[in-house]
PDB file of C-alpha atoms in Angstrom:
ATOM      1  CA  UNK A 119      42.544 112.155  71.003  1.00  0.00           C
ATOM      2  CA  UNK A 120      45.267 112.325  68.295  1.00  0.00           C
ATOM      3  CA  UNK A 121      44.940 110.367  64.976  1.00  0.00           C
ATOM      4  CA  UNK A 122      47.194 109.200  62.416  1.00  0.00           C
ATOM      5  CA  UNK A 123      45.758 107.706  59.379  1.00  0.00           C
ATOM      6  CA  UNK A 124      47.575 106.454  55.804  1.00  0.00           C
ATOM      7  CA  UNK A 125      45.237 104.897  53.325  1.00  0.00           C
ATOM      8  CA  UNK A 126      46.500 101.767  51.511  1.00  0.00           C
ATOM      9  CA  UNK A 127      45.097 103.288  47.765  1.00  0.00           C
ATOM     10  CA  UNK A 128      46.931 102.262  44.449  1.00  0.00           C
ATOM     11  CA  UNK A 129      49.309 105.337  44.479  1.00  0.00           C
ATOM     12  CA  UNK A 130      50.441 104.028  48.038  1.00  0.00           C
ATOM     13  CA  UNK A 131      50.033 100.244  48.028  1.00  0.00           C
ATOM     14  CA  UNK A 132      51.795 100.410  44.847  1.00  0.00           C
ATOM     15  CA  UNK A 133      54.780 102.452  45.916  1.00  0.00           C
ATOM     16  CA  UNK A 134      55.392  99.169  48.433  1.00  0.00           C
ATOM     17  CA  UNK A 135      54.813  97.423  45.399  1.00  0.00           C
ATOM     18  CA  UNK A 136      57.195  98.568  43.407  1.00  0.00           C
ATOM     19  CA  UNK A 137      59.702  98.561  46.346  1.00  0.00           C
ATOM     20  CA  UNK A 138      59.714 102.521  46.754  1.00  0.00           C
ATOM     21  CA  UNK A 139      61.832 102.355  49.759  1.00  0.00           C
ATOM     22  CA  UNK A 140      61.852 105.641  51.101  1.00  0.00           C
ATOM     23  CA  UNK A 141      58.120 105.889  50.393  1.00  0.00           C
ATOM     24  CA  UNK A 142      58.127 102.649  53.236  1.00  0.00           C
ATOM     25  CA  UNK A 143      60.393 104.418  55.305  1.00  0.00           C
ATOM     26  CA  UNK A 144      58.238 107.645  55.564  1.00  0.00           C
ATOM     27  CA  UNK A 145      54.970 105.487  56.456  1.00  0.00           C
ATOM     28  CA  UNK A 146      56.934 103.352  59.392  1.00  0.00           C
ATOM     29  CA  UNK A 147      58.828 106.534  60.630  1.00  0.00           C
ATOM     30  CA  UNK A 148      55.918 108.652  60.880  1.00  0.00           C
ATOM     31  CA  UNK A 149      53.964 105.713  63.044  1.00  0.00           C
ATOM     32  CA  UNK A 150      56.798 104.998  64.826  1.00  0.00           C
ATOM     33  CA  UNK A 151      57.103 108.956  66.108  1.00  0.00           C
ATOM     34  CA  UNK A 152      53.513 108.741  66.730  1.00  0.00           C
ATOM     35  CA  UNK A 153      54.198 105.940  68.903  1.00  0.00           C
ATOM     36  CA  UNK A 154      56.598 107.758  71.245  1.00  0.00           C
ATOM     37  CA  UNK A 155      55.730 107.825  74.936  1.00  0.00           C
ATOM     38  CA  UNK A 156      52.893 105.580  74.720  1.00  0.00           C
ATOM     39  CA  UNK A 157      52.755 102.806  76.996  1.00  0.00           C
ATOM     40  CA  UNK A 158      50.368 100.118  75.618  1.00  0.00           C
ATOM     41  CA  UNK A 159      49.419  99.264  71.587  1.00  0.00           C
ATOM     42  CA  UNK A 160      46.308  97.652  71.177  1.00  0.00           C
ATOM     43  CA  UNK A 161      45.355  96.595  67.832  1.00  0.00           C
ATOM     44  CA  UNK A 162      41.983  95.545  65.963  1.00  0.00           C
ATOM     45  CA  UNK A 163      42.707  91.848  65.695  1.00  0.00           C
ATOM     46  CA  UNK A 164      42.919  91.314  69.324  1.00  0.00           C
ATOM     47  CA  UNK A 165      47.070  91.438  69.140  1.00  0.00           C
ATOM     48  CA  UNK A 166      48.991  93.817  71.862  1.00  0.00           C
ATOM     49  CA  UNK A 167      51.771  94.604  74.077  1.00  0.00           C
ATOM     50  CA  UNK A 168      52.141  96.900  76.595  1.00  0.00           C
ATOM     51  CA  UNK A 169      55.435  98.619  76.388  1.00  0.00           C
ATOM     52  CA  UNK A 170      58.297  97.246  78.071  1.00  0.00           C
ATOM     53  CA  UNK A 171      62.031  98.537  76.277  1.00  0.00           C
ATOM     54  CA  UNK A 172      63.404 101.152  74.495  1.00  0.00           C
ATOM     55  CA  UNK A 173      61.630 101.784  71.448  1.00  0.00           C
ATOM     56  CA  UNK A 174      58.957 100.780  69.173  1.00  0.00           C
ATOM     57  CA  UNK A 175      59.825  99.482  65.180  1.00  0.00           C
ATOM     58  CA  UNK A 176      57.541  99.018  62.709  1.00  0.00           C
ATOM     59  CA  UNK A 177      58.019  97.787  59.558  1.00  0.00           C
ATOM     60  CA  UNK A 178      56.035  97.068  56.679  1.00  0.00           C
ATOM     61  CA  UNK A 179      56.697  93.283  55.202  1.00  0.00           C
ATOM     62  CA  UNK A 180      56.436  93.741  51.422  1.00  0.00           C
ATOM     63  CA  UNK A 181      56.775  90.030  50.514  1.00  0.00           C
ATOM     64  CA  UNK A 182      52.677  89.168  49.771  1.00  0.00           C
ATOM     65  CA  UNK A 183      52.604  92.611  47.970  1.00  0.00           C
ATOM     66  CA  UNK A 184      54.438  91.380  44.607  1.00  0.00           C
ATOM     67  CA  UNK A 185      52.717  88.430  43.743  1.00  0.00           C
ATOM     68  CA  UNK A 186      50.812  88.368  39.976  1.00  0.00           C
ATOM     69  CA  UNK A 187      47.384  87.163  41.459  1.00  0.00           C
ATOM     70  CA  UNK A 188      45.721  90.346  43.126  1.00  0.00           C
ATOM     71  CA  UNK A 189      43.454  88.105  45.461  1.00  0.00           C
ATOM     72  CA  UNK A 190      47.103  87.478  47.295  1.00  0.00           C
ATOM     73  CA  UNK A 191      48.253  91.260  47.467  1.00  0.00           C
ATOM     74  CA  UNK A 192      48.489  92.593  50.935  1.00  0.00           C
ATOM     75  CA  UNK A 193      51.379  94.324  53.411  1.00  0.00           C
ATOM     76  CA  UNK A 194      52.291  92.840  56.797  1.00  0.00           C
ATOM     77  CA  UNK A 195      52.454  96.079  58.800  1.00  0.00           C
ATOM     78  CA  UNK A 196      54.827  94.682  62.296  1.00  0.00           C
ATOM     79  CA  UNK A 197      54.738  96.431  65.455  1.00  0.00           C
ATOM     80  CA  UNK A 198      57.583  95.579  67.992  1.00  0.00           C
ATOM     81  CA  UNK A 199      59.209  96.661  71.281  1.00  0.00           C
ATOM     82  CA  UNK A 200      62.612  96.786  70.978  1.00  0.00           C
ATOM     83  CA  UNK A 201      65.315  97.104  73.530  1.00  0.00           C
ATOM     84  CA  UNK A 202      68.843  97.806  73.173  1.00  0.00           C
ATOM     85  CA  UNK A 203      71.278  95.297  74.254  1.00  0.00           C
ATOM     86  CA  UNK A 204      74.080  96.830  76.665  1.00  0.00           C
ATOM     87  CA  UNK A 205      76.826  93.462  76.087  1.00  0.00           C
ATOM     88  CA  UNK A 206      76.827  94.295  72.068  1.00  0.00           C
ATOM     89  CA  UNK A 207      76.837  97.267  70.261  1.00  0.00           C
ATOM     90  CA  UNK A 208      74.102  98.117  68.343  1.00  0.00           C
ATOM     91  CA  UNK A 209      72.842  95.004  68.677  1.00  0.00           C
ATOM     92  CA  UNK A 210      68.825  94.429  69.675  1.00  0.00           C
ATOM     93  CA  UNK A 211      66.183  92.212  71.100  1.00  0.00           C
ATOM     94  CA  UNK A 212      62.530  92.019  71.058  1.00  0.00           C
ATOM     95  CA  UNK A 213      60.737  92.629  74.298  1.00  0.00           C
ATOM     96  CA  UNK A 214      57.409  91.312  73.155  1.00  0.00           C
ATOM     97  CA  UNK A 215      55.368  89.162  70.428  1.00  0.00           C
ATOM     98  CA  UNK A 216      54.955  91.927  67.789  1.00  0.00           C
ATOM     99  CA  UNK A 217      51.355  93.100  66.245  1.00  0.00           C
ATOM    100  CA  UNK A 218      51.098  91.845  62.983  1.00  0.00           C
ATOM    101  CA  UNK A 219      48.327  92.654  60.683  1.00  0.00           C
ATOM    102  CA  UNK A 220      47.592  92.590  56.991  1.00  0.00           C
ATOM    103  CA  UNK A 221      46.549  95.448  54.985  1.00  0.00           C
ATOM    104  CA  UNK A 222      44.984  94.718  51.559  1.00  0.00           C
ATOM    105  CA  UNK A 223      44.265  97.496  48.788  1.00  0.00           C
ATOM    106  CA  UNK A 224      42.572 100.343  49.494  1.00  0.00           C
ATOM    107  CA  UNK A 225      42.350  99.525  53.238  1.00  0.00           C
ATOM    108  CA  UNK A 226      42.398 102.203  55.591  1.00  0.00           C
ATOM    109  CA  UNK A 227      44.902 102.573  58.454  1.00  0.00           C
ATOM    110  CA  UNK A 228      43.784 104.637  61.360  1.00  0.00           C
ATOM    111  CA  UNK A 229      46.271 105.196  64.446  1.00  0.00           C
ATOM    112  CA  UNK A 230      43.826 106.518  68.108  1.00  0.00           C
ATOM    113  CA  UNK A 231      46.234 108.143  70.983  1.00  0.00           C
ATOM    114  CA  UNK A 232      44.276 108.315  73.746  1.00  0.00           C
ATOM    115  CA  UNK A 233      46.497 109.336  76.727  1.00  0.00           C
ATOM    116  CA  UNK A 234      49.370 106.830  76.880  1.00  0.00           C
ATOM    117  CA  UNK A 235      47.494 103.643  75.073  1.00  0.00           C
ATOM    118  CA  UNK A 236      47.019 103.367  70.955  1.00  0.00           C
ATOM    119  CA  UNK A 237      44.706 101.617  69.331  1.00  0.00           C
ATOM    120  CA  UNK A 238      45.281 100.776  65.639  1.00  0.00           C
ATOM    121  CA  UNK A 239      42.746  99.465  63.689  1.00  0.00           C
ATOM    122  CA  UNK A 240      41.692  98.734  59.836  1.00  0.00           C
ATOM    123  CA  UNK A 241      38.726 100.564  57.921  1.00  0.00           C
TER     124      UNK A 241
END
C-alpha cells in the first residue's frame, strides 16, 4: 500500500490562506501524480467515482479559507475526472460528480493506493 499524506497545520493552511499559489499548486500536483493509473477514488464521506476519462484534477477551493471568524475557516479539496474534448482545443469536460470535502485546521489528509482503487480520508 502506498500513502500520501499533507497535514492541514498553520504553516500550510495558512499558505492557502494567504493565497500562496504555488504552495496550492505543489499540494494538488503531487495528489494528482499520485492519482495516476488508478481506476476508482473512494473518499471518507461516502463521495466517489470510478475513473472514466483522461485525467484526474484536483484543486483546492480557497474561498471559506479567508474569512475573519475562524469557526468558518476550511479548504474545499475537489477531485474530478476530466476528459479532453476532441471538437475544441484545449477545451474540457467533467466525466463525473467530483469528491468534494472540507478540510479544517490542523486536519490531516491521508491518500491509501491499494492496487488500482484510492481511498482518501480525513484524520
Amino acid at each position: 500500500m502506498k500513502k500520501l499524506t499533507f497535514v492541514f497545520d498553520e504553516d500550510l493552511f495558512g499558505a492557502f490562506q494567504r493565497g500562496d499559489w504555488r504552495k496550492q499548486e505543489e499540494v494538488e500536483i503531487a495528489i494528482e501524480h499520485f492519482l495516476v493509473d488508478v481506476e476508482k477514488i473512494r473518499a471518507c464521506n461516502g463521495e466517489g467515482f470510478d475513473r472514466c476519462a483522461d485525467f484526474i484534477q484536483v484543486r483546492f477551493g480557497t474561498r471559506y479559507a479567508n474569512r475573519d471568524n475562524k469557526n468558518d475557516e476550511y479548504l474545499i479539496l475537489e477531485i474530478q475526472d476530466v476528459a479532453s474534448t476532441n471538437e475544441i482545443p484545449d477545451a474540457y469536460f467533467f466525466s463525473s460528480q467530483p469528491i468534494l470535502l472540507p478540510i479544517e485546521h490542523d486536519e490531516k489528509i491521508v491518500l491509501k493506493k491499494r492496487g488500482s482503487v484510492v481511498y482518501v480520508g480525513l484524520e
